[in-house]
Amino acid sequence: MQKYLKDLKPTSMEDLIAMNALYRPGPMDYIPQFINRKHGREKTEYPHEWLEEMLAPTNGIMVYQEQIMEAARIMADFSLGKADSLRRAMGKKKVEEMQKNREEFIEGALKKGVPVEKSGEIFDIMEKFASYGFNRSHAAAYSVVAYQTAYLKAHYPAEFMASVLTHNKNNLETIYFFLRECKRMGLKVLGPDINESKNDFTVNAAGQIRFGLTALKGVGEGPVEEILREKAARGPFKSVFDLVERLNLRTINKKCLESLILGGGLDCFSDIDRAQYFAPSGKYESFIEAVLKYGNTYKEQTQSAAISLFGDIGDSYLVKPEIPKADPWPLIEKLEKEREMTGIYLSGHPLDDYKAEVNSFTNCSLANIENFRASKIKVAAIVTSSNSRVDKKGNPMGSFTIQDYTGSFDITLFREDYQKFGHLFKHGNVIYVEGLWKPRYNNDGMIFNVTSASMLSDVASNFTESLTIKLPISGIDQLKINQLEKVFSKKTGKHRLKFNLYDPLENITLQLLSTERKVNVDTNFLTELEKLGFEFSLT
């Protein structure tokens, strides 16, 4: 609808009302005609001269249900009651009743001197619009809302999208859609932060959208209210120790703290990595337990000091537990734990490590599969759900959910396909899948027929024939040459190496093929090239 509104350049609410009514199956075919007539690019014509006055506000096109009824009254002398019955019959596609109305319409028009062929043509136009017609009052109400929301989205984009995300936070598919829209609009969406987040999605001082704390599983309204109350009273939390000293640990319990950590809510304490919270700490199984014990002991001693003679717990009474050492989790593990808490990947995506493979070897995103009917589809995704079982005949089968940047998709593997590919569809695996999106055998819906599958990490090595490195003439120096030589020497292999030298000022390109050197193109090799800032393509 936005592309039409852009061309329409409405000067009044009347245009928005008309567009709301037109934008539905049947009438929408006339939108280009409506726009062209409005701007004088096309002559406005009317189905009949008697309808000119009624249809002039809508450029000669029947837009509203009221116009259908009025046309029946003008052309065939239908009463208001009869015209309303005609409208209902057209809207509900009652064939027998429609045929009867058609005969009565043509007969009434004929009595007024309208030829049968012309009256039949007018009835057909009325029928097309009435099938999905909108009455003007409804279109007007929706247009007011459309105008208001369009204004808010244009002038307060971050605040508007934060509100939209909040109202759809329980629907993951919808959330993905609106997160993609945020990305398209150039809006950054940040994960939860205990010092910046509130209950729901909000906008920070930098104009970025921040996830709400209630989006984390295991962090309910009670803990969030406790966190917000304490921040309002005494300011941001300085560390995890400050946090457990100040909060009510009956409300902020171990499960709640784990959820905050896994969802990234404590990443603001940059001296501790998420993995360190779960590492053993002294006699405790995890640093989380040690921190909570510290917090409880601190509160006990504080309470004792409050009623003691001196009223000071002193540094010697309590020692903060030492932060354990632990290697950061691999990205995929970190993201999976994050997704468990929020339902989505926040700080990255498992496909981020395979940008070259995704760009070079896929032809479809999961959100666009519907546009590839009866076509060969190549997708890259992570397996987010895996369920293996047997069918009624005892044959192995499995149901799986895969997800990419745009959304998720369900795949079912039966018998031979399950035996060939089922082992790849394990939860957390990042895979490359080829197949056909085609009608089921009984034409009851569509099915994705997997024809091949492999680990995405193997795709570059298995499917690449050649690597082309793109180099601007002005950017070639000894440092660049040395960097490439170092990478190539570590990755000797079977793939052809090409260079694309170009001069953007002179618009000259020179393509070269290395006859003495071949390389081993894998994910690690491509990652090194990306880190060094080289442009490349795979074929």
XYZ file of C-alpha atoms in Angstrom:
539
model
C 0.000 0.000 0.000
C 2.881 2.391 0.747
C 4.068 2.401 -2.875
C 0.624 3.553 -3.991
C 0.370 6.223 -1.316
C 3.784 7.503 -2.361
C 2.536 8.067 -5.917
C -0.886 9.277 -4.823
C 0.355 12.326 -2.906
C -2.978 12.767 -1.097
C -4.243 16.308 -0.623
C -7.160 15.296 1.571
C -8.467 12.460 3.717
C -10.757 11.577 0.784
C -7.811 10.059 -1.068
C -6.789 7.948 1.932
C -10.361 6.761 2.405
C -10.575 5.730 -1.248
C -7.239 3.913 -1.121
C -8.292 1.982 1.978
C -11.418 0.807 0.187
C -9.606 0.002 -3.060
C -6.786 -1.994 -1.542
C -8.471 -5.391 -1.538
C -8.869 -8.232 -4.099
C -10.832 -7.130 -7.144
C -10.905 -3.369 -6.590
C -7.113 -3.188 -6.240
C -6.775 -3.891 -9.971
C -8.094 -0.375 -10.495
C -5.596 1.410 -8.216
C -3.202 2.411 -11.049
C -6.187 3.674 -13.025
C -7.469 5.623 -10.018
C -4.056 7.293 -9.576
C -3.592 8.078 -13.265
C -7.036 9.649 -13.498
C -6.455 11.732 -10.379
C -3.214 13.155 -11.781
C -4.679 13.744 -15.248
C -2.521 11.124 -16.940
C -5.632 9.277 -18.057
C -9.061 10.549 -19.052
C -11.803 9.898 -16.495
C -14.622 7.845 -17.997
C -17.879 6.685 -16.424
C -19.784 3.398 -16.869
C -22.817 5.536 -17.760
C -23.544 9.245 -17.892
C -26.206 8.844 -15.171
C -23.465 7.723 -12.746
C -21.123 10.649 -13.413
C -22.203 12.809 -10.474
C -22.017 9.896 -8.032
C -18.631 8.624 -9.267
C -16.914 11.984 -9.839
C -15.337 12.047 -6.311
C -13.713 8.647 -7.017
C -12.563 9.389 -10.584
C -15.263 7.312 -12.249
C -14.415 4.124 -10.326
C -16.790 2.307 -7.982
C -15.020 2.226 -4.650
C -17.613 1.922 -1.876
C -20.535 -0.390 -1.184
C -22.789 2.655 -0.999
C -21.927 3.395 -4.651
C -22.962 -0.120 -5.648
C -26.334 0.393 -4.014
C -26.755 3.863 -5.506
C -25.866 2.587 -8.980
C -28.604 -0.063 -8.697
C -31.106 2.606 -7.664
C -30.108 5.022 -10.460
C -29.788 2.523 -13.305
C -32.623 0.094 -12.518
C -34.876 1.884 -9.977
C -34.041 -0.597 -7.191
C -35.487 0.364 -3.827
C -33.001 0.920 -0.980
C -34.000 -2.410 0.537
C -33.604 -4.207 -2.789
C -30.238 -2.502 -3.408
C -28.996 -3.617 0.008
C -30.084 -7.197 -0.726
C -28.149 -7.000 -3.989
C -25.050 -5.798 -2.109
C -25.264 -8.670 0.374
C -25.781 -11.257 -2.368
C -22.763 -9.946 -4.269
C -20.596 -9.894 -1.142
C -21.493 -13.468 -0.192
C -21.336 -14.702 -3.810
C -24.785 -16.301 -3.709
C -24.939 -17.544 -7.292
C -28.676 -18.174 -7.626
C -29.645 -14.942 -5.920
C -27.079 -13.051 -8.003
C -28.494 -14.395 -11.252
C -31.977 -13.349 -10.194
C -30.735 -9.863 -9.274
C -28.885 -9.591 -12.568
C -32.040 -10.333 -14.517
C -34.002 -7.803 -12.465
C -31.259 -5.182 -12.888
C -31.114 -5.613 -16.678
C -34.903 -5.591 -16.886
C -35.161 -2.409 -14.783
C -32.430 -0.675 -16.806
C -34.044 -1.718 -20.057
C -37.296 -0.046 -18.996
C -35.304 3.166 -18.571
C -33.831 2.829 -22.060
C -30.456 1.277 -21.243
C -29.420 -1.450 -23.730
C -29.076 -4.976 -22.350
C -25.370 -5.195 -23.252
C -24.580 -1.928 -21.438
C -26.574 -2.776 -18.327
C -24.903 -6.208 -18.178
C -21.493 -4.534 -18.386
C -22.382 -2.172 -15.526
C -23.683 -5.067 -13.412
C -20.385 -6.933 -13.934
C -18.430 -3.903 -12.686
C -20.700 -3.646 -9.653
C -20.283 -7.342 -8.932
C -16.478 -7.192 -9.070
C -16.325 -4.383 -6.537
C -19.063 -5.669 -4.264
C -17.333 -9.045 -3.843
C -14.759 -7.460 -1.538
C -16.335 -4.033 -1.173
C -15.949 -1.725 1.775
C -18.469 0.752 3.031
C -17.262 4.315 3.180
C -17.759 4.807 6.910
C -15.446 1.902 7.714
C -12.889 3.091 5.175
C -12.990 6.565 6.745
C -12.380 5.203 10.251
C -9.475 3.060 9.093
C -7.999 5.967 7.159
C -7.875 8.135 10.257
C -5.910 5.397 12.022
C -3.701 4.900 8.943
C -2.931 8.623 8.794
C -2.085 8.779 12.485
C 0.154 5.695 12.434
C 1.909 6.828 9.238
C 2.600 10.193 10.858
C 3.993 8.563 14.006
C 6.136 6.130 12.022
C 7.553 8.971 9.902
C 8.243 11.455 12.710
C 8.811 9.174 15.728
C 10.101 5.944 14.134
C 11.858 4.468 17.167
C 9.003 5.191 19.570
C 6.452 3.882 17.096
C 8.295 0.618 16.445
C 8.958 0.121 20.170
C 5.211 0.326 20.762
C 4.501 -2.082 17.897
C 7.051 -4.585 19.234
C 5.586 -4.340 22.734
C 2.067 -5.077 21.528
C 3.294 -8.099 19.547
C 5.897 -9.438 21.997
C 4.056 -12.737 22.530
C 3.964 -13.595 18.818
C 7.431 -14.626 17.636
C 6.607 -14.695 13.926
C 5.222 -11.160 14.147
C 8.178 -10.033 16.231
C 10.567 -11.287 13.510
C 8.607 -9.333 10.907
C 8.798 -6.091 12.863
C 12.471 -6.611 13.764
C 13.200 -6.883 10.024
C 11.248 -3.680 9.514
C 13.372 -1.977 12.197
C 16.487 -3.101 10.358
C 15.117 -1.780 7.058
C 14.398 1.567 8.744
C 17.925 1.738 10.148
C 16.759 1.367 13.741
C 19.037 -0.569 16.080
C 17.313 -2.996 18.448
C 19.381 -3.804 21.534
C 18.974 -6.719 23.915
C 17.827 -6.421 27.533
C 19.960 -4.366 29.928
C 19.245 -4.313 33.648
C 20.353 -0.671 33.891
C 18.506 0.631 30.821
C 15.570 -1.674 30.134
C 12.109 -1.220 31.545
C 9.120 -3.586 31.417
C 8.610 -3.446 27.666
C 10.374 -2.175 24.558
C 11.564 1.391 25.077
C 13.729 3.979 23.327
C 16.987 5.061 24.952
C 18.684 8.465 24.804
C 20.547 7.450 21.634
C 17.303 6.694 19.795
C 17.868 2.925 19.911
C 15.157 0.437 20.816
C 15.875 -1.544 23.967
C 14.314 -4.923 24.790
C 12.154 -5.026 27.902
C 13.062 -7.193 30.881
C 9.686 -8.956 30.846
C 10.665 -10.410 27.447
C 12.996 -12.783 29.327
C 11.559 -16.124 30.403
C 11.727 -16.503 34.153
C 11.739 -12.745 34.776
C 8.177 -11.831 35.651
C 6.444 -8.607 36.575
C 7.435 -8.918 40.256
C 11.209 -9.031 39.714
C 11.027 -6.260 37.109
C 9.076 -3.996 39.472
C 11.694 -4.647 42.175
C 14.526 -3.801 39.753
C 12.859 -0.622 38.472
C 11.945 0.548 41.986
C 15.499 0.131 43.243
C 17.006 1.879 40.194
C 14.610 4.799 40.640
C 15.523 5.094 44.302
C 19.321 4.675 44.193
C 20.436 4.786 40.580
C 21.958 2.192 38.205
C 23.621 -0.972 39.467
C 27.421 -0.719 39.434
C 28.204 -4.444 39.471
C 26.619 -7.833 40.062
C 27.714 -7.508 43.716
C 25.964 -4.144 44.001
C 22.907 -5.767 42.454
C 22.622 -8.600 45.010
C 23.386 -6.195 47.851
C 20.467 -3.950 46.925
C 17.724 -6.212 45.556
C 15.329 -8.454 47.448
C 16.800 -11.893 46.747
C 13.512 -13.598 47.531
C 12.167 -11.887 44.437
C 15.362 -11.970 42.370
C 16.121 -15.659 42.894
C 18.596 -17.969 41.171
C 16.306 -18.749 38.223
C 15.574 -15.078 37.664
C 19.281 -14.185 37.798
C 20.135 -16.980 35.349
C 17.525 -15.678 32.915
C 18.927 -12.155 33.155
C 22.450 -13.442 32.478
C 21.576 -15.760 29.583
C 19.455 -13.083 27.917
C 22.265 -10.540 28.084
C 20.654 -8.447 30.815
C 23.908 -8.274 32.832
C 26.273 -7.687 29.896
C 26.556 -4.086 31.117
C 28.912 -5.475 33.785
C 31.668 -5.882 31.217
C 34.203 -7.357 33.632
C 32.278 -10.654 33.716
C 31.469 -12.802 30.674
C 28.243 -14.790 30.611
C 30.143 -18.085 30.792
C 31.900 -17.030 34.001
C 28.638 -16.821 35.908
C 28.140 -20.563 35.362
C 31.711 -21.611 36.159
C 32.468 -23.243 39.552
C 33.393 -20.805 42.306
C 35.053 -22.217 45.407
C 32.721 -24.661 47.104
C 29.811 -23.570 44.943
C 28.797 -25.215 41.675
C 28.504 -21.840 39.957
C 29.503 -18.221 40.454
C 25.784 -17.395 40.485
C 25.348 -19.408 43.680
C 28.391 -17.749 45.233
C 27.080 -14.283 44.370
C 23.634 -15.028 45.798
C 25.206 -16.398 48.981
C 27.264 -13.227 49.224
C 24.134 -11.110 48.786
C 22.213 -12.943 51.495
C 25.147 -12.764 53.901
C 25.570 -9.049 53.169
C 21.919 -8.409 54.022
C 22.143 -10.440 57.229
C 25.221 -8.550 58.391
C 23.722 -5.216 57.371
C 20.639 -5.978 59.403
C 22.784 -7.053 62.384
C 24.885 -3.909 62.109
C 21.768 -1.766 62.089
C 20.912 -2.909 65.599
C 24.483 -3.170 66.891
C 26.338 -0.643 68.979
C 28.563 0.540 66.111
C 26.186 0.226 63.115
C 28.905 -0.647 60.569
C 29.491 -4.061 59.008
C 33.115 -3.218 58.165
C 35.222 -4.632 55.332
C 36.544 -7.501 57.455
C 33.152 -9.039 57.949
C 32.509 -9.996 54.346
C 34.657 -10.810 51.319
C 33.254 -10.762 47.792
C 33.664 -14.083 45.970
C 36.426 -14.178 43.393
C 35.277 -14.094 39.773
C 36.221 -17.475 38.239
C 38.071 -17.844 34.978
C 36.184 -19.416 32.067
C 36.451 -19.360 28.296
C 33.609 -17.505 26.576
C 30.982 -19.763 25.034
C 31.180 -20.369 21.280
C 28.869 -17.981 19.419
C 26.336 -20.690 18.546
C 26.092 -21.813 22.194
C 25.750 -18.239 23.420
C 23.018 -17.484 20.869
C 21.121 -20.694 21.585
C 21.005 -19.908 25.306
C 19.925 -16.377 24.434
C 17.143 -17.702 22.245
C 15.936 -19.978 25.054
C 15.370 -16.891 27.206
C 13.903 -14.529 24.598
C 12.598 -16.758 21.823
C 14.863 -15.055 19.281
C 18.536 -14.375 18.618
C 19.446 -10.917 19.913
C 23.183 -10.258 19.886
C 23.776 -11.999 16.583
C 22.664 -14.919 14.447
C 24.252 -18.345 13.832
C 24.389 -17.498 10.129
C 26.635 -14.497 10.803
C 29.709 -16.735 10.515
C 28.645 -17.889 7.041
C 27.833 -14.667 5.191
C 29.895 -15.621 2.147
C 28.224 -19.026 1.851
C 24.747 -17.536 2.279
C 25.400 -14.836 -0.335
C 27.005 -17.212 -2.838
C 24.988 -20.413 -2.649
C 21.433 -19.654 -1.478
C 18.674 -18.291 -3.683
C 15.821 -17.913 -1.232
C 15.066 -16.795 2.303
C 12.577 -18.761 4.393
C 10.178 -15.816 4.353
C 10.061 -15.934 0.525
C 9.543 -19.648 -0.057
C 5.956 -19.008 -1.207
C 7.396 -17.147 -4.210
C 9.371 -20.216 -5.337
C 6.582 -22.671 -6.087
C 7.709 -25.582 -8.256
C 11.242 -24.153 -8.209
C 14.516 -25.421 -6.817
C 15.142 -23.769 -3.474
C 18.518 -23.320 -1.777
C 18.408 -22.121 1.829
C 20.755 -21.807 4.789
C 19.377 -22.020 8.319
C 19.834 -23.255 11.857
C 17.796 -26.168 13.215
C 15.815 -24.829 16.176
C 13.565 -27.847 16.785
C 14.047 -31.564 16.160
C 11.584 -34.391 16.761
C 12.317 -37.923 15.500
C 9.716 -40.688 15.692
C 8.100 -43.503 13.665
C 4.972 -43.364 11.544
C 1.955 -45.696 11.801
C 3.777 -48.327 9.758
C 6.864 -48.212 11.935
C 8.987 -46.266 9.448
C 11.357 -43.600 10.812
C 10.427 -39.961 10.253
C 11.141 -36.579 11.765
C 9.683 -33.100 12.094
C 12.064 -30.163 12.196
C 11.991 -26.385 12.393
C 14.703 -24.356 10.702
C 15.302 -20.624 10.978
C 17.208 -17.967 9.055
C 17.364 -14.167 9.306
C 13.821 -13.733 7.988
C 11.783 -16.343 9.843
C 11.282 -20.024 10.535
C 9.965 -22.957 8.523
C 8.807 -26.518 9.280
C 10.194 -29.512 7.389
C 9.114 -33.147 7.633
C 11.339 -36.022 6.464
C 9.899 -39.464 5.741
C 11.515 -42.893 5.299
C 14.438 -42.716 2.819
C 14.762 -38.943 3.110
C 14.929 -39.230 6.885
C 17.594 -41.942 6.644
C 19.675 -39.809 4.238
C 19.343 -36.397 5.869
C 17.850 -36.860 9.342
C 21.239 -36.937 11.097
C 21.936 -33.388 9.870
C 18.717 -31.941 11.319
C 19.923 -31.934 14.913
C 19.014 -29.069 17.186
C 21.622 -26.310 16.866
C 23.108 -27.507 13.557
C 23.616 -24.824 10.904
C 22.748 -26.482 7.617
C 22.387 -25.933 3.876
C 19.276 -27.441 2.277
C 18.159 -27.820 -1.324
C 14.679 -28.909 -2.322
C 11.399 -28.272 -4.112
C 8.401 -26.371 -2.761
C 5.531 -28.194 -4.426
C 1.901 -29.313 -3.927
C 1.282 -32.414 -1.836
C 0.288 -35.616 -3.613
C -3.385 -34.990 -2.858
C -3.005 -31.242 -3.614
C -3.850 -30.514 0.028
C -1.429 -27.638 0.601
C 2.295 -27.443 -0.141
C 5.282 -29.475 1.015
C 9.039 -28.870 0.982
C 10.681 -31.909 -0.617
C 14.336 -32.041 0.505
C 16.638 -33.246 -2.282
C 19.978 -32.662 -0.549
C 21.366 -31.331 2.715
C 24.760 -30.727 4.273
C 26.422 -28.801 7.073
C 26.779 -25.159 6.070
C 30.409 -25.262 7.218
C 31.132 -27.771 4.412
C 29.407 -25.851 1.617
C 32.264 -23.511 0.682
C 34.713 -26.393 0.373
C 32.360 -28.767 -1.459
C 30.521 -26.409 -3.821
C 33.154 -23.800 -4.717
C 34.923 -24.019 -8.053
C 36.806 -20.763 -7.855
C 37.423 -17.774 -5.586
C 37.654 -14.288 -7.079
C 39.298 -11.548 -5.029
C 38.365 -8.001 -6.017
C 41.151 -5.433 -5.717
C 41.101 -1.728 -6.637
C 44.283 -0.734 -8.479
C 44.890 2.131 -6.054
C 44.652 -0.227 -3.078
C 47.383 -2.667 -4.101
C 50.549 -2.280 -2.031
C 53.179 -4.534 -0.489
C 51.205 -4.849 2.747
C 48.162 -6.193 0.894
C 50.288 -8.579 -1.110
C 51.987 -9.893 2.040
C 48.630 -10.363 3.772
C 47.238 -12.380 0.872
C 50.429 -14.435 0.551
C 50.241 -15.330 4.248
C 46.611 -16.463 3.983
C 47.198 -18.403 0.750
C 50.249 -20.239 2.122
C 48.158 -21.631 5.006
C 45.268 -22.666 2.763
C 46.637 -24.555 -0.224
C 43.961 -26.685 -1.859
C 41.913 -27.542 -4.931
C 40.010 -24.327 -5.690
C 41.004 -22.010 -8.517
C 42.124 -18.506 -7.577
C 41.167 -15.454 -9.617
C 41.736 -11.719 -9.263
C 39.523 -8.908 -10.443
C 41.588 -5.714 -10.678
C 39.599 -2.557 -11.326
C 40.054 1.171 -11.708
C 36.796 2.914 -10.722
C 37.958 6.260 -12.122
C 38.766 4.923 -15.578
C 36.045 2.243 -15.423
C 38.578 -0.435 -16.412
C 38.530 -4.032 -15.158
C 41.225 -6.667 -15.611
C 40.492 -10.320 -14.791
C 43.380 -12.633 -13.941
C 43.638 -16.366 -13.241
C 46.415 -17.768 -11.062
C 48.046 -20.663 -12.904
C 50.440 -21.663 -10.117
C 48.360 -21.417 -6.983
C 45.119 -22.992 -5.797
C 43.513 -22.520 -2.392
C 41.334 -24.415 0.051
C 38.157 -22.375 0.399
C 36.488 -23.082 3.735
C 34.704 -20.995 6.359
C 37.908 -20.166 8.279
C 39.651 -19.038 5.093
C 36.753 -16.764 4.128
C 36.588 -15.349 7.657
C 40.275 -14.399 7.458
C 39.727 -12.601 4.151
C 36.776 -10.707 5.631
C 38.797 -9.652 8.693
C 41.523 -8.283 6.409
C 38.913 -6.299 4.487
C 39.182 -8.051 1.115
C 36.170 -8.233 -1.195
C 35.581 -11.606 -2.832
C 33.008 -13.781 -4.536
C 32.565 -17.520 -4.932
C 31.493 -19.469 -8.017
